[in-house]
């Protein structure tokens, strides 16, 4: 339905939401899916653009972009910039996007050390060599949280944020209300 | 050479096996071996009944303790902003170059290490450095050159020219406290004669408030401690003097030590303490020998020990405990943890030390200057003291003046003196700003020079750093934000993480990559730190940033890029290592700057 048709039919246009997983474990996306049957309600309010769920490869103009994972390689930077340029509201989702998280544990070591450990000295490695195919994105020397690369509007903490956190965040945001979490959703120990 | 077990074993025999001695033992082992060898850790663990991992965490907490060997000559340049202004970094670089050593890494032959350390309290006679714990003041090219010769020749520092290690008192203005000496023992005599109740009343009447920063009423603190029922009471003198730019306690400990101990003994008499501690910052190790002598002289004179001044049951003695390079140990509850031999992590307060301090017993912690003032008041009376200062801030205050002025040094003024007056007296011209009360204090611009040093206007622990018009105040802000990051004890997130974020953002402004969005981030982070940090360090750490953002916005705005956002780091440069490893240089091996 075009916006014109929407207006005529008396419906408000659905918000467009895109999601991407950068250097994360997909746990945040899995947690989003943990909203279970509420996803049916959600798709009444929103329409998914590029996400790993829709398999749309290029992000279009969106209202909300959800980013899981930190920035670890050149492709992550490219995807993240594309999201920033196309999404009105960009959200860092989960510890990896917010802080670098688990992947950033490699920041304690030199990149060279890490690569050698995996591709040269690792147990059972045959024909040891560090891959240099141009199809493979180059790694940044450190893993960064996404707000160090683009401007970020919201941060959803958690590893992963729980399904209820996603639900509360999205429904509040879509309703145009101030986002407020009960303590239980942002309490971690 | 001694084998490690021998030295440590002997030490254990001499110092006893109390776990509370851990830090003190570690300091001695560090001095002896230039690090804490694994053998020593094992031995300490066995004898003190502390797990090795806990000993390692203590070692790692204190900047002056190391698990890896340092050089035979272990050099740390003082890195306060005042040392920077006097050119410490170029001296450090030239020393490193001449010695062929990388900063922070021992030279291959193990002869020397060169690094940086927080303010050493020699700001009026800087740039300064510590070598094997001893202060070398007034560094210049010539002194550096001579040091290189001495180090290469392997001459122990005991045989170096005495002039290297001279630190003058440098008192430029004396008022009540510094010009009216008291005879050793006269304050405790006054207490014995008048009785401790009367003396406490006198102290109350004097209006004396703590000189270490917070300004709590001293008589109230002593009374609360006295009234807290417990087996033991303790007196602690806070000689940690870590506030950057402060060095007045150094002078009091050097030339007025007897009066410091006198004040502590008066306090002990009032609160009923048998034991006291002087917690001396590691940087002031060079003062220790003389302090021990003063203590011994007081014991010999019957002013310390059993039955002081012949009064039955008035027993009190003082032990010196060394710090080991941790600013946070100036915070009273962290100091007490450190006295107990542990890491200096601030406790939850309340309970305050007056009811639960050292070994959870009621403890008075006061600044060095507070004890000196209390001893003087005991002899000269409340009115004598009150006749100087303002209604709310009675008496005088020692200021440590450094930075851009003709006559840096110690200035004693009645409370209520204006900033302008101090600047005039010390020969400061063309002043742009004064940083009062150290890194966490206030940045005062010219239009506020009429303001007064007093608890009710601008309170201070004593630091007074002057910046003339040629200085870039962002250098100061950067120096301080790095200081706080380095000195955060790491216990709570707002300070540990917030401090690092703040430091990175200041660095980003410095290199000209920040946007106005980043400035807003700094304000947000600063507010969170102020509101939620566990102790005063984290709560005040954002002050220099927030203060200058408000009062000197130009130092930020002139460096901003006119974009809505700038990455925190150079994206393309961060691929350099990967490009090098893979040998790639195609388009995908680069990240272009986004307009
Ligand atoms: C981070 C931090 C560092 C401090 N450093 C010192 C210090 O070096 N010397 C000092 O006397 N007080 C210092 N204080 C204040 C002490 O906690 C305490 O208030 C003071 O020693 C009490 O003595 P007073 O009442 O005589 O001032 C510091 C406080 C904080 C929060
Ligand atoms: S935040 Fe946790 S769940 Fe989400 S991507 Fe990172 S590791 Fe996975
Ligand atoms: S505020 Fe900083 S210094 Fe204080 S407890 Fe927290 S981390 Fe430690």
mmCIF file of N, CA and C in Angstrom, chain A residues 41-125:
data_model
loop_
_atom_site.group_PDB
_atom_site.id
_atom_site.type_symbol
_atom_site.label_atom_id
_atom_site.label_comp_id
_atom_site.label_asym_id
_atom_site.label_seq_id
_atom_site.Cartn_x
_atom_site.Cartn_y
_atom_site.Cartn_z
ATOM 1 N N UNK A 41 1.396 -9.389 16.717
ATOM 2 C CA UNK A 41 0.962 -8.034 17.034
ATOM 3 C C UNK A 41 1.950 -7.024 16.468
ATOM 4 N N UNK A 42 3.230 -7.403 16.601
ATOM 5 C CA UNK A 42 4.271 -6.480 16.178
ATOM 6 C C UNK A 42 4.160 -6.183 14.690
ATOM 7 N N UNK A 43 3.922 -7.213 13.897
ATOM 8 C CA UNK A 43 3.889 -6.966 12.457
ATOM 9 C C UNK A 43 2.614 -6.222 12.028
ATOM 10 N N UNK A 44 1.685 -6.072 12.953
ATOM 11 C CA UNK A 44 0.571 -5.166 12.640
ATOM 12 C C UNK A 44 1.022 -3.722 12.730
ATOM 13 N N UNK A 45 2.046 -3.503 13.560
ATOM 14 C CA UNK A 45 2.518 -2.138 13.777
ATOM 15 C C UNK A 45 3.691 -1.774 12.890
ATOM 16 N N UNK A 46 4.473 -2.774 12.546
ATOM 17 C CA UNK A 46 5.691 -2.487 11.788
ATOM 18 C C UNK A 46 5.803 -3.388 10.577
ATOM 19 N N UNK A 47 6.721 -2.988 9.730
ATOM 20 C CA UNK A 47 7.039 -3.827 8.591
ATOM 21 C C UNK A 47 8.549 -3.986 8.594
ATOM 22 N N UNK A 48 9.018 -5.209 8.422
ATOM 23 C CA UNK A 48 10.469 -5.409 8.414
ATOM 24 C C UNK A 48 11.056 -5.076 7.055
ATOM 25 N N UNK A 49 12.144 -4.324 7.094
ATOM 26 C CA UNK A 49 12.911 -4.068 5.883
ATOM 27 C C UNK A 49 14.064 -5.064 5.902
ATOM 28 N N UNK A 50 15.294 -4.576 5.670
ATOM 29 C CA UNK A 50 16.411 -5.515 5.722
ATOM 30 C C UNK A 50 16.557 -6.108 7.122
ATOM 31 N N UNK A 51 16.484 -7.412 7.216
ATOM 32 C CA UNK A 51 16.841 -8.101 8.459
ATOM 33 C C UNK A 51 17.287 -9.502 8.058
ATOM 34 N N UNK A 52 17.961 -10.203 8.939
ATOM 35 C CA UNK A 52 18.307 -11.594 8.628
ATOM 36 C C UNK A 52 17.048 -12.444 8.483
ATOM 37 N N UNK A 53 15.900 -11.935 8.966
ATOM 38 C CA UNK A 53 14.652 -12.714 8.882
ATOM 39 C C UNK A 53 14.024 -12.616 7.506
ATOM 40 N N UNK A 54 14.123 -11.460 6.872
ATOM 41 C CA UNK A 54 13.482 -11.264 5.576
ATOM 42 C C UNK A 54 14.400 -11.587 4.428
ATOM 43 N N UNK A 55 15.690 -11.603 4.708
ATOM 44 C CA UNK A 55 16.681 -11.845 3.675
ATOM 45 C C UNK A 55 16.747 -10.717 2.638
ATOM 46 N N UNK A 56 16.182 -9.555 2.954
ATOM 47 C CA UNK A 56 16.399 -8.380 2.100
ATOM 48 C C UNK A 56 17.830 -7.927 2.318
ATOM 49 N N UNK A 57 18.572 -7.710 1.220
ATOM 50 C CA UNK A 57 20.010 -7.481 1.383
ATOM 51 C C UNK A 57 20.382 -6.009 1.544
ATOM 52 N N UNK A 58 19.512 -5.127 1.027
ATOM 53 C CA UNK A 58 19.882 -3.722 1.058
ATOM 54 C C UNK A 58 18.865 -2.962 1.902
ATOM 55 N N UNK A 59 19.365 -2.092 2.768
ATOM 56 C CA UNK A 59 18.431 -1.409 3.645
ATOM 57 C C UNK A 59 17.832 -0.196 2.942
ATOM 58 N N UNK A 60 16.491 -0.092 3.042
ATOM 59 C CA UNK A 60 15.822 1.071 2.464
ATOM 60 C C UNK A 60 15.583 2.116 3.535
ATOM 61 N N UNK A 61 14.828 3.175 3.211
ATOM 62 C CA UNK A 61 14.517 4.200 4.220
ATOM 63 C C UNK A 61 13.688 3.568 5.337
ATOM 64 N N UNK A 62 14.141 3.716 6.549
ATOM 65 C CA UNK A 62 13.460 3.078 7.672
ATOM 66 C C UNK A 62 13.256 4.054 8.812
ATOM 67 N N UNK A 63 12.297 3.703 9.665
ATOM 68 C CA UNK A 63 12.106 4.510 10.873
ATOM 69 C C UNK A 63 13.061 4.080 11.966
ATOM 70 N N UNK A 64 13.201 2.770 12.108
ATOM 71 C CA UNK A 64 14.004 2.251 13.217
ATOM 72 C C UNK A 64 15.007 1.230 12.702
ATOM 73 N N UNK A 65 16.250 1.341 13.139
ATOM 74 C CA UNK A 65 17.254 0.329 12.826
ATOM 75 C C UNK A 65 17.790 -0.258 14.121
ATOM 76 N N UNK A 66 17.794 -1.586 14.194
ATOM 77 C CA UNK A 66 18.317 -2.255 15.393
ATOM 78 C C UNK A 66 19.641 -2.916 15.033
ATOM 79 N N UNK A 67 20.671 -2.608 15.779
ATOM 80 C CA UNK A 67 21.989 -3.172 15.477
ATOM 81 C C UNK A 67 22.459 -4.069 16.603
ATOM 82 N N UNK A 68 22.694 -5.331 16.256
ATOM 83 C CA UNK A 68 23.338 -6.243 17.194
ATOM 84 C C UNK A 68 24.817 -6.338 16.834
ATOM 85 N N UNK A 69 25.661 -6.512 17.848
ATOM 86 C CA UNK A 69 27.080 -6.772 17.584
ATOM 87 C C UNK A 69 27.927 -5.518 17.495
ATOM 88 N N UNK A 70 29.221 -5.705 17.724
ATOM 89 C CA UNK A 70 30.172 -4.598 17.654
ATOM 90 C C UNK A 70 30.735 -4.449 16.251
ATOM 91 N N UNK A 71 31.666 -3.509 16.111
ATOM 92 C CA UNK A 71 32.256 -3.231 14.810
ATOM 93 C C UNK A 71 33.651 -3.842 14.788
ATOM 94 N N UNK A 72 33.800 -4.911 13.983
ATOM 95 C CA UNK A 72 35.058 -5.643 14.021
ATOM 96 C C UNK A 72 35.776 -5.644 12.684
ATOM 97 N N UNK A 73 35.040 -5.364 11.587
ATOM 98 C CA UNK A 73 35.719 -5.392 10.287
ATOM 99 C C UNK A 73 35.164 -4.323 9.352
ATOM 100 N N UNK A 74 35.770 -4.216 8.189
ATOM 101 C CA UNK A 74 35.419 -3.143 7.249
ATOM 102 C C UNK A 74 33.969 -3.259 6.794
ATOM 103 N N UNK A 75 33.492 -4.481 6.658
ATOM 104 C CA UNK A 75 32.104 -4.636 6.212
ATOM 105 C C UNK A 75 31.121 -4.169 7.291
ATOM 106 N N UNK A 76 31.457 -4.450 8.538
ATOM 107 C CA UNK A 76 30.614 -3.959 9.640
ATOM 108 C C UNK A 76 30.462 -2.447 9.553
ATOM 109 N N UNK A 77 31.554 -1.769 9.238
ATOM 110 C CA UNK A 77 31.516 -0.308 9.139
ATOM 111 C C UNK A 77 30.571 0.101 8.014
ATOM 112 N N UNK A 78 30.680 -0.593 6.897
ATOM 113 C CA UNK A 78 29.865 -0.250 5.730
ATOM 114 C C UNK A 78 28.375 -0.440 6.043
ATOM 115 N N UNK A 79 28.046 -1.593 6.616
ATOM 116 C CA UNK A 79 26.640 -1.880 6.942
ATOM 117 C C UNK A 79 26.114 -0.864 7.951
ATOM 118 N N UNK A 80 26.931 -0.587 8.951
ATOM 119 C CA UNK A 80 26.499 0.318 10.009
ATOM 120 C C UNK A 80 26.229 1.711 9.436
ATOM 121 N N UNK A 81 27.114 2.165 8.569
ATOM 122 C CA UNK A 81 26.921 3.486 7.960
ATOM 123 C C UNK A 81 25.659 3.518 7.105
ATOM 124 N N UNK A 82 25.420 2.428 6.391
ATOM 125 C CA UNK A 82 24.218 2.347 5.569
ATOM 126 C C UNK A 82 22.980 2.456 6.444
ATOM 127 N N UNK A 83 23.003 1.765 7.560
ATOM 128 C CA UNK A 83 21.877 1.829 8.500
ATOM 129 C C UNK A 83 21.708 3.255 9.018
ATOM 130 N N UNK A 84 22.807 3.852 9.410
ATOM 131 C CA UNK A 84 22.702 5.215 9.963
ATOM 132 C C UNK A 84 22.117 6.171 8.922
ATOM 133 N N UNK A 85 22.538 6.006 7.681
ATOM 134 C CA UNK A 85 22.074 6.913 6.632
ATOM 135 C C UNK A 85 20.617 6.685 6.263
ATOM 136 N N UNK A 86 20.108 5.525 6.605
ATOM 137 C CA UNK A 86 18.744 5.209 6.187
ATOM 138 C C UNK A 86 17.723 5.147 7.316
ATOM 139 N N UNK A 87 18.180 5.064 8.532
ATOM 140 C CA UNK A 87 17.242 4.906 9.647
ATOM 141 C C UNK A 87 17.140 6.202 10.452
ATOM 142 N N UNK A 88 15.915 6.600 10.745
ATOM 143 C CA UNK A 88 15.747 7.811 11.559
ATOM 144 C C UNK A 88 16.253 7.584 12.973
ATOM 145 N N UNK A 89 15.948 6.407 13.498
ATOM 146 C CA UNK A 89 16.356 6.093 14.869
ATOM 147 C C UNK A 89 17.237 4.855 14.825
ATOM 148 N N UNK A 90 18.430 4.989 15.368
ATOM 149 C CA UNK A 90 19.328 3.837 15.361
ATOM 150 C C UNK A 90 19.559 3.373 16.798
ATOM 151 N N UNK A 91 19.438 2.063 16.996
ATOM 152 C CA UNK A 91 19.489 1.515 18.353
ATOM 153 C C UNK A 91 20.632 0.510 18.476
ATOM 154 N N UNK A 92 21.476 0.701 19.482
ATOM 155 C CA UNK A 92 22.506 -0.297 19.801
ATOM 156 C C UNK A 92 21.860 -1.352 20.681
ATOM 157 N N UNK A 93 21.851 -2.597 20.200
ATOM 158 C CA UNK A 93 21.154 -3.659 20.907
ATOM 159 C C UNK A 93 22.149 -4.661 21.480
ATOM 160 N N UNK A 94 22.154 -4.797 22.786
ATOM 161 C CA UNK A 94 22.981 -5.829 23.418
ATOM 162 C C UNK A 94 24.397 -5.364 23.728
ATOM 163 N N UNK A 95 25.021 -6.138 24.609
ATOM 164 C CA UNK A 95 26.338 -5.765 25.138
ATOM 165 C C UNK A 95 27.382 -5.552 24.042
ATOM 166 N N UNK A 96 27.302 -6.341 22.966
ATOM 167 C CA UNK A 96 28.335 -6.221 21.932
ATOM 168 C C UNK A 96 28.229 -4.889 21.217
ATOM 169 N N UNK A 97 27.011 -4.491 20.864
ATOM 170 C CA UNK A 97 26.825 -3.206 20.189
ATOM 171 C C UNK A 97 27.098 -2.046 21.136
ATOM 172 N N UNK A 98 26.704 -2.229 22.398
ATOM 173 C CA UNK A 98 26.827 -1.140 23.364
ATOM 174 C C UNK A 98 28.278 -0.954 23.823
ATOM 175 N N UNK A 99 28.953 -2.069 24.073
ATOM 176 C CA UNK A 99 30.308 -1.986 24.655
ATOM 177 C C UNK A 99 31.405 -2.682 23.862
ATOM 178 N N UNK A 100 31.046 -3.431 22.861
ATOM 179 C CA UNK A 100 32.033 -4.295 22.208
ATOM 180 C C UNK A 100 31.835 -5.745 22.628
ATOM 181 N N UNK A 101 31.473 -5.919 23.905
ATOM 182 C CA UNK A 101 31.062 -7.237 24.403
ATOM 183 C C UNK A 101 32.103 -8.332 24.232
ATOM 184 N N UNK A 102 31.602 -9.540 24.030
ATOM 185 C CA UNK A 102 32.487 -10.708 23.964
ATOM 186 C C UNK A 102 33.558 -10.560 22.868
ATOM 187 N N UNK A 103 33.193 -10.163 21.639
ATOM 188 C CA UNK A 103 34.237 -10.079 20.604
ATOM 189 C C UNK A 103 35.368 -9.123 20.977
ATOM 190 N N UNK A 104 35.041 -8.110 21.775
ATOM 191 C CA UNK A 104 36.065 -7.125 22.140
ATOM 192 C C UNK A 104 37.096 -7.705 23.095
ATOM 193 N N UNK A 105 36.873 -8.943 23.545
ATOM 194 C CA UNK A 105 37.894 -9.555 24.393
ATOM 195 C C UNK A 105 39.198 -9.734 23.637
ATOM 196 N N UNK A 106 39.114 -9.738 22.299
ATOM 197 C CA UNK A 106 40.362 -9.843 21.552
ATOM 198 C C UNK A 106 41.182 -8.557 21.610
ATOM 199 N N UNK A 107 40.557 -7.458 22.090
ATOM 200 C CA UNK A 107 41.286 -6.187 22.162
ATOM 201 C C UNK A 107 42.489 -6.251 23.099
ATOM 202 N N UNK A 108 42.515 -7.256 23.942
ATOM 203 C CA UNK A 108 43.647 -7.403 24.859
ATOM 204 C C UNK A 108 44.900 -7.881 24.140
ATOM 205 N N UNK A 109 44.697 -8.397 22.926
ATOM 206 C CA UNK A 109 45.844 -8.967 22.203
ATOM 207 C C UNK A 109 46.067 -8.201 20.908
ATOM 208 N N UNK A 110 47.261 -8.332 20.357
ATOM 209 C CA UNK A 110 47.510 -7.782 19.023
ATOM 210 C C UNK A 110 46.697 -8.572 18.015
ATOM 211 N N UNK A 111 46.231 -7.879 16.994
ATOM 212 C CA UNK A 111 45.484 -8.555 15.946
ATOM 213 C C UNK A 111 46.336 -9.666 15.313
ATOM 214 N N UNK A 112 47.608 -9.369 15.135
ATOM 215 C CA UNK A 112 48.498 -10.345 14.506
ATOM 216 C C UNK A 112 48.558 -11.624 15.358
ATOM 217 N N UNK A 113 48.683 -11.431 16.656
ATOM 218 C CA UNK A 113 48.711 -12.584 17.568
ATOM 219 C C UNK A 113 47.449 -13.421 17.407
ATOM 220 N N UNK A 114 46.295 -12.726 17.338
ATOM 221 C CA UNK A 114 45.015 -13.446 17.242
ATOM 222 C C UNK A 114 44.976 -14.268 15.961
ATOM 223 N N UNK A 115 45.341 -13.627 14.851
ATOM 224 C CA UNK A 115 45.254 -14.320 13.571
ATOM 225 C C UNK A 115 46.219 -15.494 13.525
ATOM 226 N N UNK A 116 47.402 -15.291 14.067
ATOM 227 C CA UNK A 116 48.381 -16.380 14.060
ATOM 228 C C UNK A 116 47.913 -17.539 14.926
ATOM 229 N N UNK A 117 47.285 -17.208 16.037
ATOM 230 C CA UNK A 117 46.796 -18.259 16.925
ATOM 231 C C UNK A 117 45.769 -19.126 16.199
ATOM 232 N N UNK A 118 44.908 -18.473 15.415
ATOM 233 C CA UNK A 118 43.828 -19.195 14.746
ATOM 234 C C UNK A 118 44.311 -19.907 13.482
ATOM 235 N N UNK A 119 45.074 -19.199 12.656
ATOM 236 C CA UNK A 119 45.352 -19.731 11.314
ATOM 237 C C UNK A 119 46.734 -20.346 11.158
ATOM 238 N N UNK A 120 47.613 -20.104 12.128
ATOM 239 C CA UNK A 120 48.978 -20.641 11.979
ATOM 240 C C UNK A 120 49.265 -21.702 13.050
ATOM 241 N N UNK A 121 49.103 -21.298 14.333
ATOM 242 C CA UNK A 121 49.509 -22.194 15.415
ATOM 243 C C UNK A 121 48.374 -23.038 15.969
ATOM 244 N N UNK A 122 47.152 -22.822 15.491
ATOM 245 C CA UNK A 122 46.000 -23.505 16.068
ATOM 246 C C UNK A 122 46.127 -25.026 15.927
ATOM 247 N N UNK A 123 45.478 -25.729 16.851
ATOM 248 C CA UNK A 123 45.538 -27.190 16.809
ATOM 249 C C UNK A 123 44.821 -27.689 15.558
ATOM 250 N N UNK A 124 45.443 -28.618 14.834
ATOM 251 C CA UNK A 124 44.804 -29.234 13.680
ATOM 252 C C UNK A 124 44.782 -28.372 12.434
ATOM 253 N N UNK A 125 45.506 -27.241 12.441
ATOM 254 C CA UNK A 125 45.529 -26.407 11.232
ATOM 255 C C UNK A 125 46.412 -27.068 10.183
#
